[in-house]
Coordinates of C-alpha atoms and ligand atoms in Angstrom, one line a residue:
X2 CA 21.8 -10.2 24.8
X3 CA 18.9 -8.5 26.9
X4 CA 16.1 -9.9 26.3
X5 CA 13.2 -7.6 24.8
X6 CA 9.6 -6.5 24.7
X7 CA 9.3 -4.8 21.1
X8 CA 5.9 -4.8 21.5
X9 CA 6.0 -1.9 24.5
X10 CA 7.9 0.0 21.7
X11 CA 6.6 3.1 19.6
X12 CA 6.3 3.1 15.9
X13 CA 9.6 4.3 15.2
X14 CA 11.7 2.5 17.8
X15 CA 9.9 -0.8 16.2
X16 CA 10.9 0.0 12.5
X17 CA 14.9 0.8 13.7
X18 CA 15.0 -1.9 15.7
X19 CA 13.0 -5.1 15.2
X20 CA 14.9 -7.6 12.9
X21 CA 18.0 -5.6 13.0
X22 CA 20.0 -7.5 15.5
X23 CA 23.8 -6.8 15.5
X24 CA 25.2 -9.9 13.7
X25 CA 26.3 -12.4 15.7
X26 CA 29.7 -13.3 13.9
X27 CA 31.4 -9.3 13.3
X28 CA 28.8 -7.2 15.7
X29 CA 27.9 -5.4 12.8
X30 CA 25.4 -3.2 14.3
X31 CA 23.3 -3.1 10.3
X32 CA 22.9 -6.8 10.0
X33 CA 24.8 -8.2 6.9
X34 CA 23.1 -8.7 3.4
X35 CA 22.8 -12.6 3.0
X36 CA 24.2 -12.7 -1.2
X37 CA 23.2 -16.3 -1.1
X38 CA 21.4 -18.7 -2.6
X39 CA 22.4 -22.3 -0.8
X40 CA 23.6 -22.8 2.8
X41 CA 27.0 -24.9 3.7
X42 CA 25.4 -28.3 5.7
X43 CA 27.8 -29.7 8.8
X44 CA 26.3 -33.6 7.8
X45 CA 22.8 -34.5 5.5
X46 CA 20.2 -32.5 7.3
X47 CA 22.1 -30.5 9.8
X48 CA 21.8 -26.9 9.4
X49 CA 21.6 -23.8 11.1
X50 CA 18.2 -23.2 9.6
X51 CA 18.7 -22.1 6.2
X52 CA 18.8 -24.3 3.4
X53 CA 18.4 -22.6 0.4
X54 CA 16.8 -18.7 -0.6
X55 CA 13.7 -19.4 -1.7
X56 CA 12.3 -20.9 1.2
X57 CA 14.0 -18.7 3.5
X58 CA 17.1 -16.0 3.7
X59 CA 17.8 -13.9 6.9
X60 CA 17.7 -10.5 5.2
X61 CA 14.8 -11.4 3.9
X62 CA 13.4 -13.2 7.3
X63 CA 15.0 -10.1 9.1
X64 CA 12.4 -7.7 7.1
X65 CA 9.6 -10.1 7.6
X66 CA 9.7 -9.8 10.8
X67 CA 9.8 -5.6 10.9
X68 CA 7.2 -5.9 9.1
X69 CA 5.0 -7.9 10.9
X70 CA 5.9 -5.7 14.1
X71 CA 5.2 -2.8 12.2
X72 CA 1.3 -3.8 11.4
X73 CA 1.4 -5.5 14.7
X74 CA 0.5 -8.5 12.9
X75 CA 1.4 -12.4 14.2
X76 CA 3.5 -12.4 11.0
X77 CA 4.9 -11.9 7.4
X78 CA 5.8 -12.4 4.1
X79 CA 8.0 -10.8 1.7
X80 CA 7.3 -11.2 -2.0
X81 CA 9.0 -9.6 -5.3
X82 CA 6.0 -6.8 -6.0
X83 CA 2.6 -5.7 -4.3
X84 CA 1.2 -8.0 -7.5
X85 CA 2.9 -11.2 -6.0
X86 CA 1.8 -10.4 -2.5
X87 CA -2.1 -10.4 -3.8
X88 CA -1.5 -13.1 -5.8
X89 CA -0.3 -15.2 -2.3
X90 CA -3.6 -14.6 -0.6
X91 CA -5.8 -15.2 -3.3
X92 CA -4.7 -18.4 -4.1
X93 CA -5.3 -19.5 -0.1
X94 CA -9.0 -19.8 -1.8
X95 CA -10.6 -22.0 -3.9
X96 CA -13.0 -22.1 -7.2
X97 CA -16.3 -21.1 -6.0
X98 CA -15.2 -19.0 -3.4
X99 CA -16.8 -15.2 -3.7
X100 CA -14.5 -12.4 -3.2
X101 CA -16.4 -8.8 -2.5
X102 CA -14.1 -5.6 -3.1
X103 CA -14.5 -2.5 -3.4
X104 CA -14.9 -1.2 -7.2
X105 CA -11.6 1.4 -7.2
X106 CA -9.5 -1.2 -5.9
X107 CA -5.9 -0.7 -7.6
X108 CA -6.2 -1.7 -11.7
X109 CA -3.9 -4.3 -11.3
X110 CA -5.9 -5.9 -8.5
X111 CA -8.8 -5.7 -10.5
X112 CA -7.0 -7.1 -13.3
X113 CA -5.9 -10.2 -11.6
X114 CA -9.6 -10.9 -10.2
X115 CA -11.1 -10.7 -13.3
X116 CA -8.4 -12.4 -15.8
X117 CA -6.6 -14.5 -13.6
X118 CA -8.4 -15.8 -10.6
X119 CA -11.8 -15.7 -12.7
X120 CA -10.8 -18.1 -15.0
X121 CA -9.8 -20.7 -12.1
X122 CA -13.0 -20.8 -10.8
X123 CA -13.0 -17.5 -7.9
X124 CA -16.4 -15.6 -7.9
X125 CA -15.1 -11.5 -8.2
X126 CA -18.3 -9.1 -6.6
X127 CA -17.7 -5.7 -6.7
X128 CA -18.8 -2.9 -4.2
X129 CA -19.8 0.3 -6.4
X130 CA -19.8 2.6 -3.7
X131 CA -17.8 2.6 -0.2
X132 CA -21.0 2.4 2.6
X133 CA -20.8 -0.8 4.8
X134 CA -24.4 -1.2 3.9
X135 CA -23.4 -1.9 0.2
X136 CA -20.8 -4.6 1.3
X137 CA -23.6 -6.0 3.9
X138 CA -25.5 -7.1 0.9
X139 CA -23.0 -8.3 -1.4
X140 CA -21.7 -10.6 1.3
X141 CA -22.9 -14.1 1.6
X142 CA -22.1 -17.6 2.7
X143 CA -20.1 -18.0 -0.4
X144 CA -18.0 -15.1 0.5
X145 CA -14.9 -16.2 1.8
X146 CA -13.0 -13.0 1.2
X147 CA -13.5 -8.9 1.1
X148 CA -10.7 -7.0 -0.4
X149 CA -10.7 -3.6 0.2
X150 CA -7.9 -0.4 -0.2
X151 CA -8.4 3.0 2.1
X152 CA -7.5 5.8 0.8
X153 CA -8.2 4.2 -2.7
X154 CA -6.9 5.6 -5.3
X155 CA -7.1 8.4 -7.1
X156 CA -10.1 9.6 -5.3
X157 CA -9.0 9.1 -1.7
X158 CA -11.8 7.5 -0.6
X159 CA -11.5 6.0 2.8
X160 CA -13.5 3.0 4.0
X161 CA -14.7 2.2 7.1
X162 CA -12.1 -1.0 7.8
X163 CA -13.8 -1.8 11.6
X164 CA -17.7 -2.2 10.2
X165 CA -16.2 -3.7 7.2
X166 CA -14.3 -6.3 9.3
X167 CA -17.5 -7.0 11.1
X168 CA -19.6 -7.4 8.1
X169 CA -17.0 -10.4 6.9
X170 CA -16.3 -11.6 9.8
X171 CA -20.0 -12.3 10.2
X172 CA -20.2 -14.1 7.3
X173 CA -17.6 -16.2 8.2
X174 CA -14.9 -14.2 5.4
X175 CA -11.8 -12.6 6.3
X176 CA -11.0 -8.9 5.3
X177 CA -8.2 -8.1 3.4
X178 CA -7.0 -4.7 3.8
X179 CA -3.8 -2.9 1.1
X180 CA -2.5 -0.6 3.2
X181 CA -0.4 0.6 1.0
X182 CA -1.4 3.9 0.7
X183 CA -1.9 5.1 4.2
X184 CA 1.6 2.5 5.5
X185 CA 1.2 1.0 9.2
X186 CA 2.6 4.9 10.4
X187 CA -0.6 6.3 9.7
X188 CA -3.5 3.3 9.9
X189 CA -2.9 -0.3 11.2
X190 CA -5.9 -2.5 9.7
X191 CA -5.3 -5.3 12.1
X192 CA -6.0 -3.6 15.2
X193 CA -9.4 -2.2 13.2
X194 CA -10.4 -5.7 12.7
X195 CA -8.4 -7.2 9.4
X196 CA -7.2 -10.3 9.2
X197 CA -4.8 -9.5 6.4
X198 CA -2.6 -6.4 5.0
X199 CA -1.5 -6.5 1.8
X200 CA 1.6 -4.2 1.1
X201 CA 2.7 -2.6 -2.2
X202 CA 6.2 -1.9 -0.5
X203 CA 7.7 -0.3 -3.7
X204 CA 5.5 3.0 -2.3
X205 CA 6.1 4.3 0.7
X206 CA 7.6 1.6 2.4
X207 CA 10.4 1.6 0.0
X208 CA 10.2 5.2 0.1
X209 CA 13.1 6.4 -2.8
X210 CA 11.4 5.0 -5.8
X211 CA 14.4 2.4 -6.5
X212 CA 12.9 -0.8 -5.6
X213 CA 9.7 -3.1 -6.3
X214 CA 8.3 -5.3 -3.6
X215 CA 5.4 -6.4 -1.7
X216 CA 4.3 -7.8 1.3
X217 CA 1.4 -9.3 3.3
X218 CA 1.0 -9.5 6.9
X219 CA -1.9 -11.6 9.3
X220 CA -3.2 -11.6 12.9
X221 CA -3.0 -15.0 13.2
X222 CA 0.3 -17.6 12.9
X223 CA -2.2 -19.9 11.5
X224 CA -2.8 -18.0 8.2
X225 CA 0.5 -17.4 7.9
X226 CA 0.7 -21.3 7.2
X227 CA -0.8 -21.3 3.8
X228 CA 0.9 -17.5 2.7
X229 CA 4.2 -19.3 3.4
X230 CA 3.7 -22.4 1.7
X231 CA 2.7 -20.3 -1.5
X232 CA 5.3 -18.0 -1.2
X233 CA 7.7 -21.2 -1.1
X234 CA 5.8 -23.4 -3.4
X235 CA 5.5 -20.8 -6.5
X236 CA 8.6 -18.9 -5.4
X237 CA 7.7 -14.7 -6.1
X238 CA 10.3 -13.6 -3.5
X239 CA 12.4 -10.6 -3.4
X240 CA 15.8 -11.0 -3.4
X241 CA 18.2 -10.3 -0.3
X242 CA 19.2 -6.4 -2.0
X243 CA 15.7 -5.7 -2.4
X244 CA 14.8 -6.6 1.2
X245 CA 17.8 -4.6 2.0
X246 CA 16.3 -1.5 0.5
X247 CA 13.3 -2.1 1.9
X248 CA 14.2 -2.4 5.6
X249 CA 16.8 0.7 4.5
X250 CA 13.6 2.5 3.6
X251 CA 11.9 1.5 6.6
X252 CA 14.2 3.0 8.9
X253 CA 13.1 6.5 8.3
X254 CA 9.2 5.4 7.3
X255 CA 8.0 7.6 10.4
X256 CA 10.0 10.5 9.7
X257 CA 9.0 10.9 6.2
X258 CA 5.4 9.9 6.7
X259 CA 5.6 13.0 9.5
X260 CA 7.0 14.9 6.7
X261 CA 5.0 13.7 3.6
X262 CA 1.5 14.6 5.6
X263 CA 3.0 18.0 6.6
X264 CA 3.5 18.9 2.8
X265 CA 0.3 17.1 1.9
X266 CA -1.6 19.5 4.3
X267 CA 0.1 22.6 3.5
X268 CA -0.1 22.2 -0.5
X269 CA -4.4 20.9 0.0
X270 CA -5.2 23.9 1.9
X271 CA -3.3 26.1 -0.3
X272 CA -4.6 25.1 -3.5
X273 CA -8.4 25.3 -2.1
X274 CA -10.4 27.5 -3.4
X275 CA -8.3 28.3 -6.4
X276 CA -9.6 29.4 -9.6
X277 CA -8.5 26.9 -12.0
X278 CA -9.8 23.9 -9.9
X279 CA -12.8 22.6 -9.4
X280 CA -12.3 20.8 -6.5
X281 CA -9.2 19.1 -3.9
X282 CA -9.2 15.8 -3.0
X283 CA -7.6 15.3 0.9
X284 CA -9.0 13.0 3.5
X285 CA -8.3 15.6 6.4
X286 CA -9.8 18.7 4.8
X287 CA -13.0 18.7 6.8
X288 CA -15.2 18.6 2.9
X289 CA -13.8 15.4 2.3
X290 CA -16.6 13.0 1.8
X291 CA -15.1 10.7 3.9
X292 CA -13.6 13.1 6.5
X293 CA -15.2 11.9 9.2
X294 CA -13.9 8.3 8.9
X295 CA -10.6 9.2 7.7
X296 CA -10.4 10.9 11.3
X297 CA -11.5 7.9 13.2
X298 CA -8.7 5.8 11.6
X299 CA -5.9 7.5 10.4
X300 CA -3.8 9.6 12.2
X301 CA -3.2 11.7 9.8
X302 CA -4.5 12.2 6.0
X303 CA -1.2 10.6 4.3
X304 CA 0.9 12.2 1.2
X305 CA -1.8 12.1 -1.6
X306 CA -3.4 15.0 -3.1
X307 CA -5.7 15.1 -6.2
X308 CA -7.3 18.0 -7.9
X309 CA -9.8 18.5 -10.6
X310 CA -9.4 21.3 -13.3
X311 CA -12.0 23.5 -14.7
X312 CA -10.5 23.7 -18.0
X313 CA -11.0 20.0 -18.1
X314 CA -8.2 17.8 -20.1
X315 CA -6.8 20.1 -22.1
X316 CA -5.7 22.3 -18.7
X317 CA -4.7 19.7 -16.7
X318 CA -2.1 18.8 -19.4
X319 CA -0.7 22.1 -19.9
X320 CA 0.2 21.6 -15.7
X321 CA 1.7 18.9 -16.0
X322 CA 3.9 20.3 -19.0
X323 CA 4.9 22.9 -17.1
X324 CA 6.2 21.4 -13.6
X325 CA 9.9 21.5 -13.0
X326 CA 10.0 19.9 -8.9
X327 CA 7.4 17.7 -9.7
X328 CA 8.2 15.1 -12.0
X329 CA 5.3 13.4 -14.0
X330 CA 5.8 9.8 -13.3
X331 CA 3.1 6.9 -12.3
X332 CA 3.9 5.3 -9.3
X333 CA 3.8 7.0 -5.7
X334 CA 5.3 7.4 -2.3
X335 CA 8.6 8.2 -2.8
X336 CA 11.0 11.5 -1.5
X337 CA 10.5 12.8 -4.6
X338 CA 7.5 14.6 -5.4
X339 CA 5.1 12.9 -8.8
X340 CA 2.2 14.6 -10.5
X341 CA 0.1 12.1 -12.5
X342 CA -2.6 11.9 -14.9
X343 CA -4.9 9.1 -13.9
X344 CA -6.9 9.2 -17.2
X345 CA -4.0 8.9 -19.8
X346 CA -1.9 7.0 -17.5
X347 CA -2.6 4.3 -14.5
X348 CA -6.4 4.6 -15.5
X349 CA -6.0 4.4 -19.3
X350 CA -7.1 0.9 -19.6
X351 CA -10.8 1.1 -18.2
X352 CA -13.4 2.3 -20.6
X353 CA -13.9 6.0 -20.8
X354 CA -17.8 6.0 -19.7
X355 CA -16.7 3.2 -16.2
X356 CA -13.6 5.6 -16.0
X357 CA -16.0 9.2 -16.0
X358 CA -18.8 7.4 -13.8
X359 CA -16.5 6.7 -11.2
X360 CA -14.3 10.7 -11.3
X361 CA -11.6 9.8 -12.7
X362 CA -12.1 12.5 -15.8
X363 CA -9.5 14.4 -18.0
X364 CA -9.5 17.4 -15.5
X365 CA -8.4 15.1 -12.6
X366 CA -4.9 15.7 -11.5
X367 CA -3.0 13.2 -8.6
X368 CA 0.1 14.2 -6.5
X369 CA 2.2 12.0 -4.7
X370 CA 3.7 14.9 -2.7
X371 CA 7.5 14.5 -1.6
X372 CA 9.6 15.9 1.1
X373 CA 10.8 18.6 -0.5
X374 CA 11.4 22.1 0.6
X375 CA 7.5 22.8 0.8
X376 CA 8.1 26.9 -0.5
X377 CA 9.5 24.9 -3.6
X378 CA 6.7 22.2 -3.9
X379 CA 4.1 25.3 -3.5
X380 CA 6.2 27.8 -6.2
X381 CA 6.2 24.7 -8.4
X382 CA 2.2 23.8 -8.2
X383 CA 1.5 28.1 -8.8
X384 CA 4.0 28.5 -11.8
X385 CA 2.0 25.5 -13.2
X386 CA -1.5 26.5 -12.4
X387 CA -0.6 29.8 -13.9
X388 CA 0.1 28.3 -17.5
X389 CA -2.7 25.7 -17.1
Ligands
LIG407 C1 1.4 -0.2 -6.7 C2 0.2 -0.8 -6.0 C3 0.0 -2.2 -6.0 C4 0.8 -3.1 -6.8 O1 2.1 -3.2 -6.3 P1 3.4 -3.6 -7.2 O2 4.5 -3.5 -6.3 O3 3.4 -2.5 -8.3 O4 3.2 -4.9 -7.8 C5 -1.1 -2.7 -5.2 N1 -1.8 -1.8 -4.5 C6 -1.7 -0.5 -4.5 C7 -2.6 0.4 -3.7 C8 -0.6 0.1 -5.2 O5 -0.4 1.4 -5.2

């Protein structure tokens, strides 16, 4: 075989293609899925590289690699969820260390500072607003880690990941970046700076809503080191279908990234202005708090749209009775068009008064808006405004 230079390849070239040798054995052009768990040895010791699945399995090395290529990263790591893949790079540090994230980070995150890593010694600092400023002075020489999301969710805040970088990097901490919300097609956190990217790939990575799994990704080979030897040592890896579905998924990542922005666009500015809502929430639409760093690293403003009603709770209820594309369903990033409700659901656990402070109210409405027809994605959102 030819050898080749993937990285001279574009996005969508790299996600067909790297990893996805033909096999070797048949010339199946879609590599074979590896349903094993042990590997057959010629004498003690002598191997072809594989011993047994935990530690490593080619459809699951073949989708660590794509993914590394996607983020343009030295490397990665598949694990069973997004959870496990944050779990892998918190446990690189040690009681005492200080972690500084943003406040919004996703709940579970948030969760597994505070009740699991807490307890084992890790300092959790949180940043109550998204200015690098705020993280300048939170970060010391305890610090060995800052853990940020962009766009966060539900609000769609966007961070500034380069000054962020530059703020841990001089305080000798590496930045963390889930990207999980924006995916490598629209924003790649390494090239702005982070040393690693954390992925929830059950989102858009997956893509089709049928599969949990994570991932995380580094600059360096020599992080990798200590990702890999917890991924081994505690064992939270995916098994060879899931990666299948993943790297399925990925094939067609820049396709429907093209096509979830387009929607995401159209259904932001047509919703603007109307008279049941208070406000939209899109990083491109130029009243975006945030616009002007969305612009500077994103490509485009991603497949999340939230809204706030003006009838409050009790409105933004009634919509989400009445939707019939949309389905009303937590989770995000697949074809399929979701409507949630942040408050009751993925928000319920934080306090109402924390909740309210930080805009997640009853009147606030998220979208994780599908590739659909968009005429019936639009008909859908008016037919439900109109009952709200
Ligand atoms: C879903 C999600 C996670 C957690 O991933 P799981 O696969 O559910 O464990 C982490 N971060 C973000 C931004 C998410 O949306």
């Amino acid at each position: 075989m030819t050898s080749k230079n993937t990285n001279n390849w574009g996005f969508a070239t790299r996600a067909i293609h790297v990893g996805q040798e033909p096999d070797p054995i048949s010339g199946a052009t879609v590599p074979p899925i590896h349903l094993t768990s042990t590997y057959t040895q010629s004498s003690p010791g002598n191997h072809l590289g594989y011993e047994y699945s935990r530690s490593g399995n080619p459809t699951r090395g073949n989708l660590e690699k794509n993914l590394a290529s996607l983020e343009k990263g030295a490397a990665g790591a598949s694990f069973a969820s997004g959870s496990a893949a944050t779990a892998a790079i918190l446990h690189t540090l040690s009681p005492g260390d200080k972690v500084v994230a943003y406040a919004d980070v996703y709940g579970g995150t948030f969760r597994m500072l505070k009740q699991v890593f807490e307890p084992l010694g890790l300092v959790s600092i949180f940043a109550n607003d998204v200015q690098p400023d705020t993280f300048a002075k939170l970060v010391d020489n305890k610090t060995k880690l800052v853990w940020l999301e962009s766009p966060t969710n539900p609000l769609l805040r966007c961070l500034d990941i380069a000054a962020i970088a530059k703020i841990a990097h001089d305080a000798g901490a590496r930045l963390a970046v889930d990207n999980t919300f924006a995916t490598p097609a629209l924003q790649q956190p390494i090239a702005l700076g982070a040393d690693y990217v954390v992925h929830s790939t059950t989102k858009y990575i997956g893509g089709h809503s049928d599969v949990i799994g994570g991932a995380v990704i580094v600059n360096d080979a020599d992080l990798m080191e200590r990702v890999a030897f917890y991924q081994n040592a505690t064992g939270g890896v995916p098994g060879p279908l899931d990666c299948y579905l993943q790297q399925r998924g990925i094939k067609t990542l820049g396709i429907r990234m093209e096509r979830h922005c387009q929607n995401a666009t159209a259904i932001a500015n047509h919703l603007r202005g109307h008279a049941k809502l208070s406000s939209v929430i899109y990083p491109f639409l130029e009243d975006h708090p945030d616009y002007a760093i969305a612009k500077k690293q994103m490509c485009a403003g991603g497949g999340m749209v939230s809204m706030v009603f003006n009838g409050g709770g009790e409105s933004a209820i009634r919509f989400c009775e009445n939707l019939s594309v949309f389905s009303l369903a937590e989770s995000l990033g697949g074809v399929e068009s979701l409507a949630c409700h942040p408050a009751i659901m993925t928000h319920a656990s934080i306090p109402k008064e924390i909740r309210e402070a930080r805009g997640v109210t009853d009147g606030l409405m998220r979208l994780s808006v599908g590739i659909e027809d968009i005429a019936d994605l639009i008909a859908d959102l008016d037919q439900a405004l109109g009952k709200a």
